[in-house]
Each structure stands twice: as C-alpha cells, then as structure tokens.
Short mmCIF file of N, CA and C in Angstrom, two decimals:
data_model
loop_
_atom_site.label_atom_id
_atom_site.label_comp_id
_atom_site.label_asym_id
_atom_site.label_seq_id
_atom_site.Cartn_x
_atom_site.Cartn_y
_atom_site.Cartn_z
N GLU J 158 0.60 -1.25 -0.02
CA GLU J 158 0.25 0.20 0.11
C GLU J 158 0.60 1.41 0.01
N PHE J 159 0.43 2.28 -0.65
CA PHE J 159 1.34 3.89 -0.86
C PHE J 159 1.44 4.24 0.91
N LEU J 160 0.23 4.55 1.17
CA LEU J 160 0.01 4.99 2.51
C LEU J 160 -0.40 4.60 3.33
N PRO J 161 0.39 4.25 4.88
CA PRO J 161 0.03 2.93 6.14
C PRO J 161 -1.56 3.95 6.50
N ASP J 162 -2.24 2.88 6.81
CA ASP J 162 -3.77 2.71 7.36
C ASP J 162 -3.43 4.26 8.54
N GLY J 163 -4.97 4.70 8.55
CA GLY J 163 -4.51 5.69 9.46
C GLY J 163 -3.60 7.26 9.22
N ALA J 164 -3.29 7.52 8.34
CA ALA J 164 -2.08 8.70 8.85
C ALA J 164 -2.63 9.79 8.70
N PHE J 165 -4.33 9.69 8.55
CA PHE J 165 -4.03 11.18 8.03
C PHE J 165 -5.12 11.81 8.51
N TYR J 166 -5.63 12.97 9.23
CA TYR J 166 -6.70 13.53 9.88
C TYR J 166 -7.83 14.53 8.83
N LEU J 167 -6.68 14.51 7.40
CA LEU J 167 -7.93 15.01 6.57
C LEU J 167 -7.54 14.67 5.25
N VAL J 168 -8.73 14.44 4.51
CA VAL J 168 -8.32 13.80 2.53
C VAL J 168 -9.42 15.32 2.45
N LEU J 169 -9.25 15.58 1.32
CA LEU J 169 -9.47 17.14 0.79
C LEU J 169 -9.54 16.76 -0.99
N SER J 170 -10.58 16.71 -1.80
CA SER J 170 -11.02 16.48 -2.98
C SER J 170 -11.42 17.57 -3.80
N ALA J 171 -10.57 18.41 -3.79
CA ALA J 171 -11.96 19.57 -4.10
C ALA J 171 -12.02 19.65 -6.02
N LEU J 172 -13.37 19.76 -6.31
CA LEU J 172 -13.78 19.32 -7.84
C LEU J 172 -12.85 18.23 -8.32
N VAL J 173 -12.55 17.61 -8.36
CA VAL J 173 -11.58 16.51 -8.73
C VAL J 173 -12.77 14.58 -9.04
N LEU J 174 -13.49 14.60 -8.05
CA LEU J 174 -14.36 13.22 -8.15
C LEU J 174 -14.98 13.36 -8.92
N ASP J 175 -15.36 14.14 -10.24
CA ASP J 175 -16.17 14.16 -11.57
C ASP J 175 -15.10 13.16 -12.45
N TYR J 176 -14.04 12.87 -12.29
CA TYR J 176 -13.48 12.74 -13.43
C TYR J 176 -13.36 10.85 -13.09
N ILE J 177 -14.15 10.50 -11.96
CA ILE J 177 -13.67 9.46 -11.75
C ILE J 177 -15.02 8.14 -11.69
N VAL J 178 -15.45 7.52 -12.47
CA VAL J 178 -16.44 6.62 -12.72
C VAL J 178 -17.47 6.17 -11.36
N ALA J 179 -16.06 5.08 -11.08
CA ALA J 179 -16.63 4.62 -9.60
C ALA J 179 -15.99 5.21 -8.12
N TRP J 180 -17.49 5.70 -7.30
CA TRP J 180 -16.88 6.01 -6.02
C TRP J 180 -16.73 5.22 -4.51
N GLY J 181 -17.39 4.16 -4.60
CA GLY J 181 -17.48 3.10 -3.60
C GLY J 181 -16.03 3.18 -3.66
N GLY J 182 -14.82 2.51 -3.93
CA GLY J 182 -13.53 1.89 -3.64
C GLY J 182 -12.76 3.11 -3.14
N LEU J 183 -12.69 4.38 -3.90
CA LEU J 183 -12.15 5.63 -3.56
C LEU J 183 -12.18 6.00 -1.93
N PHE J 184 -14.00 5.75 -2.08
CA PHE J 184 -13.92 6.09 -0.56
C PHE J 184 -13.70 5.12 0.88
N ARG J 185 -13.99 4.19 -0.03
CA ARG J 185 -13.00 2.91 0.77
C ARG J 185 -11.33 3.46 1.16
N GLU J 186 -10.99 3.09 0.06
CA GLU J 186 -9.22 4.09 0.88
C GLU J 186 -9.20 5.12 1.49
N PHE J 187 -9.95 6.55 0.92
CA PHE J 187 -9.99 7.40 1.25
C PHE J 187 -10.35 6.96 3.47
N SER J 188 -10.64 5.97 3.42
CA SER J 188 -11.73 5.74 4.83
C SER J 188 -10.41 5.12 5.44
N ARG J 189 -9.74 4.40 4.52
CA ARG J 189 -8.48 3.40 5.27
C ARG J 189 -7.11 4.05 5.90
N VAL J 190 -6.94 5.31 4.84
CA VAL J 190 -6.01 6.21 5.43
C VAL J 190 -5.95 7.51 6.56
N LEU J 191 -7.65 7.35 6.85
CA LEU J 191 -8.00 8.30 7.34
C LEU J 191 -8.17 7.57 9.00
N ARG J 192 -7.59 8.62 10.13
CA ARG J 192 -7.74 8.14 11.43
C ARG J 192 -8.84 8.14 12.32
N ALA J 193 -9.11 7.69 13.02
CA ALA J 193 -10.91 7.94 13.72
C ALA J 193 -10.86 9.05 13.87
N GLY J 194 -12.11 9.13 13.44
CA GLY J 194 -12.32 10.80 13.51
C GLY J 194 -12.29 11.89 12.57
N GLY J 195 -11.05 11.30 11.44
CA GLY J 195 -10.61 12.11 10.71
C GLY J 195 -11.61 12.61 9.61
N HIS J 196 -11.71 13.34 8.91
CA HIS J 196 -12.98 14.07 8.13
C HIS J 196 -12.41 13.91 6.81
N LEU J 197 -13.01 13.83 6.10
CA LEU J 197 -13.08 13.74 3.99
C LEU J 197 -13.90 14.85 3.35
N VAL J 198 -13.73 15.86 2.94
CA VAL J 198 -14.01 16.93 2.27
C VAL J 198 -13.76 17.13 0.95
N PHE J 199 -15.19 17.43 0.17
CA PHE J 199 -15.06 17.14 -0.83
C PHE J 199 -15.99 18.10 -1.79
N SER J 200 -15.88 18.22 -3.47
CA SER J 200 -16.83 19.32 -3.82
C SER J 200 -16.96 18.50 -5.10
N CYS J 201 -17.86 18.85 -5.93
CA CYS J 201 -18.28 18.23 -7.38
C CYS J 201 -19.19 18.93 -7.85
N GLY J 202 -19.55 18.42 -9.67
CA GLY J 202 -20.97 19.24 -9.79
C GLY J 202 -22.06 18.79 -9.07
N HIS J 203 -22.94 19.63 -8.69
CA HIS J 203 -24.36 19.30 -8.15
C HIS J 203 -25.12 18.38 -9.78
N PRO J 204 -26.05 17.49 -8.99
CA PRO J 204 -26.24 16.22 -9.88
C PRO J 204 -27.40 17.42 -10.59
N PHE J 205 -28.17 17.83 -9.81
CA PHE J 205 -29.07 18.96 -10.25
C PHE J 205 -28.57 19.93 -11.89
N ALA J 206 -27.66 20.74 -11.27
CA ALA J 206 -27.04 20.99 -12.63
C ALA J 206 -26.21 20.18 -13.81
N ASP J 207 -25.43 18.85 -13.42
CA ASP J 207 -25.22 18.01 -14.09
C ASP J 207 -26.32 17.68 -15.25
N PHE J 208 -27.46 17.60 -14.82
CA PHE J 208 -28.24 16.42 -15.55
C PHE J 208 -29.33 17.62 -16.67
N THR J 209 -29.08 18.85 -16.12
CA THR J 209 -29.21 19.85 -17.21
C THR J 209 -28.42 20.09 -18.36
N LEU J 210 -27.46 19.94 -18.42
CA LEU J 210 -26.65 20.01 -19.55
C LEU J 210 -26.88 19.09 -20.77
N PRO J 211 -26.46 19.41 -22.07
CA PRO J 211 -26.37 18.83 -23.16
C PRO J 211 -26.06 16.86 -22.77
N GLY J 212 -26.83 15.87 -23.62
CA GLY J 212 -26.16 15.02 -23.59
C GLY J 212 -27.00 13.77 -22.17
N ALA J 213 -27.31 14.66 -21.71
CA ALA J 213 -27.82 13.91 -20.23
C ALA J 213 -29.10 13.36 -20.29
N LYS J 214 -29.30 11.82 -20.18
CA LYS J 214 -30.50 11.10 -20.72
C LYS J 214 -30.94 10.74 -19.89
N ASN J 215 -30.50 10.42 -18.21
CA ASN J 215 -31.27 8.96 -17.50
C ASN J 215 -30.90 9.76 -15.85
N TYR J 216 -31.44 10.38 -15.53
CA TYR J 216 -31.03 11.79 -14.15
C TYR J 216 -30.50 10.23 -13.41
N PHE J 217 -30.83 8.56 -13.40
CA PHE J 217 -30.65 7.92 -12.20
C PHE J 217 -29.70 7.35 -12.47
N ASN J 218 -28.74 7.30 -13.62
CA ASN J 218 -27.37 6.49 -14.46
C ASN J 218 -25.99 7.46 -14.03
N THR J 219 -25.34 7.13 -13.97
CA THR J 219 -23.88 7.37 -13.95
C THR J 219 -23.40 7.73 -15.48
N GLU J 220 -23.35 8.92 -16.51
CA GLU J 220 -23.25 9.17 -17.26
C GLU J 220 -22.52 9.94 -17.49
N LEU J 221 -21.86 9.68 -18.35
CA LEU J 221 -20.25 10.25 -19.02
C LEU J 221 -20.80 11.20 -20.59
N LEU J 222 -20.08 12.45 -19.83
CA LEU J 222 -20.84 13.88 -20.36
C LEU J 222 -19.49 14.13 -20.78
N GLN J 223 -19.76 15.74 -22.08
CA GLN J 223 -18.34 16.88 -21.91
C GLN J 223 -18.99 17.72 -21.51
N TYR J 224 -17.82 18.94 -21.65
CA TYR J 224 -18.57 20.18 -20.91
C TYR J 224 -17.38 20.87 -21.10
N GLU J 225 -17.77 22.00 -22.14
CA GLU J 225 -16.77 23.15 -22.28
C GLU J 225 -16.36 24.00 -21.23
N TRP J 226 -15.31 24.17 -21.18
CA TRP J 226 -14.31 24.85 -20.43
C TRP J 226 -14.57 26.12 -21.44
N LYS J 227 -13.97 27.12 -20.72
CA LYS J 227 -14.12 28.26 -21.51
C LYS J 227 -13.30 29.36 -20.56
N GLY J 228 -12.86 28.83 -19.37
CA GLY J 228 -12.06 30.51 -18.47
C GLY J 228 -10.83 30.05 -18.20
N PHE J 229 -10.29 30.03 -19.25
CA PHE J 229 -8.71 29.39 -19.06
C PHE J 229 -7.84 29.60 -20.59
N GLY J 230 -8.62 30.24 -21.35
CA GLY J 230 -7.96 30.54 -23.19
C GLY J 230 -9.09 29.67 -23.47
N LYS J 231 -8.48 29.27 -24.41
CA LYS J 231 -8.84 28.45 -26.02
C LYS J 231 -10.07 27.59 -25.25
N PRO J 232 -10.92 27.39 -25.43
CA PRO J 232 -12.39 26.45 -25.11
C PRO J 232 -11.82 25.15 -25.04
N VAL J 233 -12.01 24.01 -24.44
CA VAL J 233 -11.55 22.86 -24.54
C VAL J 233 -12.77 21.90 -23.70
N MET J 234 -13.16 21.01 -24.38
CA MET J 234 -13.59 20.33 -24.10
C MET J 234 -13.43 18.78 -23.52
N MET J 235 -14.32 18.84 -22.10
CA MET J 235 -13.81 18.25 -20.63
C MET J 235 -15.03 16.94 -20.70
N PRO J 236 -13.94 16.01 -20.71
CA PRO J 236 -15.29 14.98 -20.33
C PRO J 236 -15.26 14.45 -18.48
N PHE J 237 -16.49 13.99 -18.22
CA PHE J 237 -16.71 14.04 -16.99
C PHE J 237 -17.90 13.18 -16.77
N TYR J 238 -18.02 12.92 -15.70
CA TYR J 238 -18.79 11.51 -15.56
C TYR J 238 -20.02 12.34 -14.46
N ARG J 239 -21.86 12.35 -14.98
CA ARG J 239 -22.54 13.62 -14.14
C ARG J 239 -23.20 11.48 -13.09
N ARG J 240 -23.55 12.29 -12.06
CA ARG J 240 -24.41 11.13 -11.26
C ARG J 240 -25.57 11.40 -10.78
N PRO J 241 -26.40 10.76 -10.17
CA PRO J 241 -27.58 11.47 -9.32
C PRO J 241 -27.22 11.80 -8.41
N LEU J 242 -28.13 11.99 -6.97
CA LEU J 242 -27.31 11.92 -5.88
C LEU J 242 -27.65 11.10 -5.13
N GLN J 243 -28.19 10.04 -5.64
CA GLN J 243 -27.62 8.46 -4.36
C GLN J 243 -26.46 8.20 -4.36
N ALA J 244 -25.49 8.29 -6.04
CA ALA J 244 -24.96 8.17 -6.60
C ALA J 244 -23.51 8.60 -5.94
N LEU J 245 -23.93 9.37 -5.15
CA LEU J 245 -22.85 10.51 -4.35
C LEU J 245 -23.00 9.90 -3.32
N ILE J 246 -23.75 10.20 -2.85
CA ILE J 246 -23.93 9.80 -1.03
C ILE J 246 -23.63 8.69 -0.25
N ASN J 247 -24.46 7.78 -1.05
CA ASN J 247 -24.22 5.96 -1.05
C ASN J 247 -23.44 5.81 -0.62
N PRO J 248 -22.59 5.79 -1.55
CA PRO J 248 -20.34 5.26 -1.57
C PRO J 248 -20.32 5.67 -0.61
N LEU J 249 -20.64 6.77 0.10
CA LEU J 249 -19.81 7.69 0.97
C LEU J 249 -20.19 6.67 2.71
N LEU J 250 -21.47 6.91 2.11
CA LEU J 250 -22.31 6.08 3.83
C LEU J 250 -21.57 4.33 3.91
N GLY J 251 -21.59 4.00 2.67
CA GLY J 251 -21.25 2.18 2.30
C GLY J 251 -19.75 2.37 3.10
N ALA J 252 -18.80 3.53 2.73
CA ALA J 252 -17.90 3.35 3.21
C ALA J 252 -17.13 3.96 4.53
N GLY J 253 -18.34 3.98 5.66
CA GLY J 253 -18.58 4.45 6.48
C GLY J 253 -18.59 5.71 7.06
N PHE J 254 -18.47 6.54 6.09
CA PHE J 254 -18.44 7.66 6.44
C PHE J 254 -20.13 8.76 6.93
N VAL J 255 -19.91 9.34 8.18
CA VAL J 255 -21.24 9.90 8.21
C VAL J 255 -21.07 11.41 7.86
N LEU J 256 -22.58 11.56 7.42
CA LEU J 256 -22.19 12.79 6.88
C LEU J 256 -22.59 13.63 7.89
N GLU J 257 -21.52 15.36 7.81
CA GLU J 257 -21.88 16.31 8.57
C GLU J 257 -22.34 17.17 7.81
N ARG J 258 -22.16 17.79 7.04
CA ARG J 258 -22.55 18.55 6.32
C ARG J 258 -22.72 18.86 4.77
N LEU J 259 -23.09 19.35 3.99
CA LEU J 259 -24.06 19.24 2.73
C LEU J 259 -23.61 20.88 2.35
N LEU J 260 -23.46 21.39 1.05
CA LEU J 260 -23.73 22.70 1.34
C LEU J 260 -23.87 22.98 -0.41
N GLU J 261 -24.98 23.58 -0.55
CA GLU J 261 -24.66 24.76 -2.33
C GLU J 261 -24.67 25.69 -2.07
N PRO J 262 -23.57 25.95 -2.70
CA PRO J 262 -22.90 27.23 -2.50
C PRO J 262 -23.36 27.93 -3.80
N LYS J 263 -23.39 29.34 -3.12
CA LYS J 263 -23.84 30.16 -4.41
C LYS J 263 -22.50 31.29 -4.53
N PRO J 264 -22.71 31.59 -5.57
CA PRO J 264 -21.57 32.77 -5.60
C PRO J 264 -21.27 33.63 -5.13
N VAL J 265 -20.08 34.30 -5.03
CA VAL J 265 -19.83 34.83 -4.17
C VAL J 265 -20.14 37.03 -4.43
N GLU J 266 -20.51 37.94 -4.33
CA GLU J 266 -20.72 39.16 -5.05
C GLU J 266 -19.64 39.67 -6.06
N SER J 267 -18.63 39.62 -5.14
CA SER J 267 -17.32 39.98 -6.26
C SER J 267 -17.67 39.21 -7.77
N PHE J 268 -17.97 37.57 -7.46
CA PHE J 268 -17.83 36.80 -9.21
C PHE J 268 -19.18 38.25 -9.92
N ARG J 269 -20.23 38.79 -9.39
CA ARG J 269 -21.02 39.31 -10.24
C ARG J 269 -20.17 40.34 -11.35
N GLU J 270 -19.44 40.80 -11.18
CA GLU J 270 -18.88 41.79 -11.58
C GLU J 270 -18.16 41.02 -12.77
N ARG J 271 -17.02 39.85 -12.71
CA ARG J 271 -16.85 38.80 -13.87
C ARG J 271 -17.95 38.56 -14.76
N ASP J 272 -18.86 38.11 -14.56
CA ASP J 272 -19.28 37.57 -15.08
C ASP J 272 -21.18 37.69 -14.11
N PRO J 273 -21.57 38.67 -14.78
CA PRO J 273 -22.88 39.38 -14.47
C PRO J 273 -24.22 37.67 -14.86
N GLU J 274 -23.78 37.04 -16.14
CA GLU J 274 -25.28 36.32 -16.28
C GLU J 274 -24.88 34.81 -15.95
N GLU J 275 -23.58 34.93 -15.80
CA GLU J 275 -23.70 32.75 -14.40
C GLU J 275 -23.75 33.43 -13.22
N TYR J 276 -23.26 34.56 -12.53
CA TYR J 276 -23.93 34.92 -11.36
C TYR J 276 -25.59 34.74 -10.84
N LYS J 277 -25.83 35.59 -12.19
CA LYS J 277 -27.09 35.55 -11.92
C LYS J 277 -27.94 33.57 -11.80
N LYS J 278 -27.23 32.81 -13.09
CA LYS J 278 -28.40 31.81 -12.87
C LYS J 278 -27.76 31.18 -11.79
N LEU J 279 -26.37 30.80 -11.30
CA LEU J 279 -25.89 30.69 -9.85
C LEU J 279 -26.19 30.45 -9.02
N SER J 280 -27.12 32.09 -9.07
CA SER J 280 -27.48 32.37 -7.11
C SER J 280 -28.59 32.25 -7.41
N ARG J 281 -29.55 31.28 -8.24
CA ARG J 281 -30.97 30.95 -8.55
C ARG J 281 -31.13 29.09 -8.81
N ARG J 282 -29.78 28.90 -9.01
CA ARG J 282 -29.36 27.45 -9.25
C ARG J 282 -28.15 26.66 -8.52
N PRO J 283 -27.91 25.47 -7.72
CA PRO J 283 -26.78 25.47 -7.62
C PRO J 283 -26.03 24.88 -8.51
N GLY J 284 -24.55 25.04 -8.75
CA GLY J 284 -23.83 24.74 -9.39
C GLY J 284 -22.89 23.48 -9.31
N PHE J 285 -22.29 23.78 -7.97
CA PHE J 285 -21.66 22.97 -7.25
C PHE J 285 -22.35 21.81 -5.86
N ILE J 286 -21.45 21.14 -5.43
CA ILE J 286 -22.15 21.02 -4.39
C ILE J 286 -20.89 20.12 -3.42
N CYS J 287 -20.93 20.41 -2.21
CA CYS J 287 -20.06 20.58 -1.31
C CYS J 287 -20.11 19.59 -0.08
N VAL J 288 -19.35 18.58 0.54
CA VAL J 288 -20.14 17.91 1.09
C VAL J 288 -18.63 17.95 2.52
N ARG J 289 -19.04 17.83 3.79
CA ARG J 289 -18.56 17.04 4.34
C ARG J 289 -18.62 15.88 5.75
N ALA J 290 -17.78 15.02 5.30
CA ALA J 290 -18.24 13.69 6.23
C ALA J 290 -16.76 13.58 7.21
N VAL J 291 -17.44 12.64 8.44
CA VAL J 291 -16.26 12.09 9.81
C VAL J 291 -16.33 10.73 9.21
N LYS J 292 -14.98 9.98 9.56
CA LYS J 292 -14.72 8.73 9.37
C LYS J 292 -15.73 8.11 10.98
N GLY J 293 -16.90 7.25 10.22
CA GLY J 293 -17.41 6.52 11.83
C GLY J 293 -16.83 5.69 12.19
#
C-alpha cells in the first residue's frame, strides 16, 4: 500500500471526483488512510445542474458527458461523469462515513462583476455541491 492506515486527519478533494466513474472503492480507500474521527471534505458538480447539461439522458444513471471549459484561454471539451445524488451519498455512507454537512454554495458578490450572467444563474440554481463527512 502506498500510504499507511490511519495516516491522515483530513482528505480534501476539490472538484476532482467528477472524473472518476466509481466512488465506492475510492471512498473505502479514503476511509482506510484516515484516522478515527478524521474528515473527508469534497466538492463536485451538483447532480441537478449536471443533469441539465446537453447529453444527459437518465438522471438515475451515472453518465459520461462533456462540458466546454471556456475560462482558461482556448475552449476545451472536458469529459466527466454525471451522477444522481444517491450515487454521490450512498458510496460515502457505504464506506463508513457519517455525513456532517452538505452545502450548495452560491456565488460570492465579487463574481457578479466578472460574469453577471453566470452569477445570476448560479444565484438561482446550484452548480456545485460540497460535502463534509467524518470517518465513523
């Protein structure tokens, strides 16, 4: 094993998990490397918002979609996995985590100046979901 059991107090994953198809084994590995009472904090695309994207066909399935990233110079088509809320929460609970907090963040006020249209959209519907869980 690359890392010893119980080596960490915190596992942090910001906007990474959308690129991994199956989360059960991943969450079990996060649990293995966390100490008792350690925390897993992660964010990903919100299941509601992702389902409204072109190509989404069945909310209850995990689907491979593509999204055009425009914020880093030349636009790039980026593949990712869209999943229902149950496919986000159930593997977490199945790996022995206890859900502590779920957050559907709204954009900060300074974002309004940079992109008023996207600010308006994200102020009315979620774009991301953030989860804090503790190893049970």
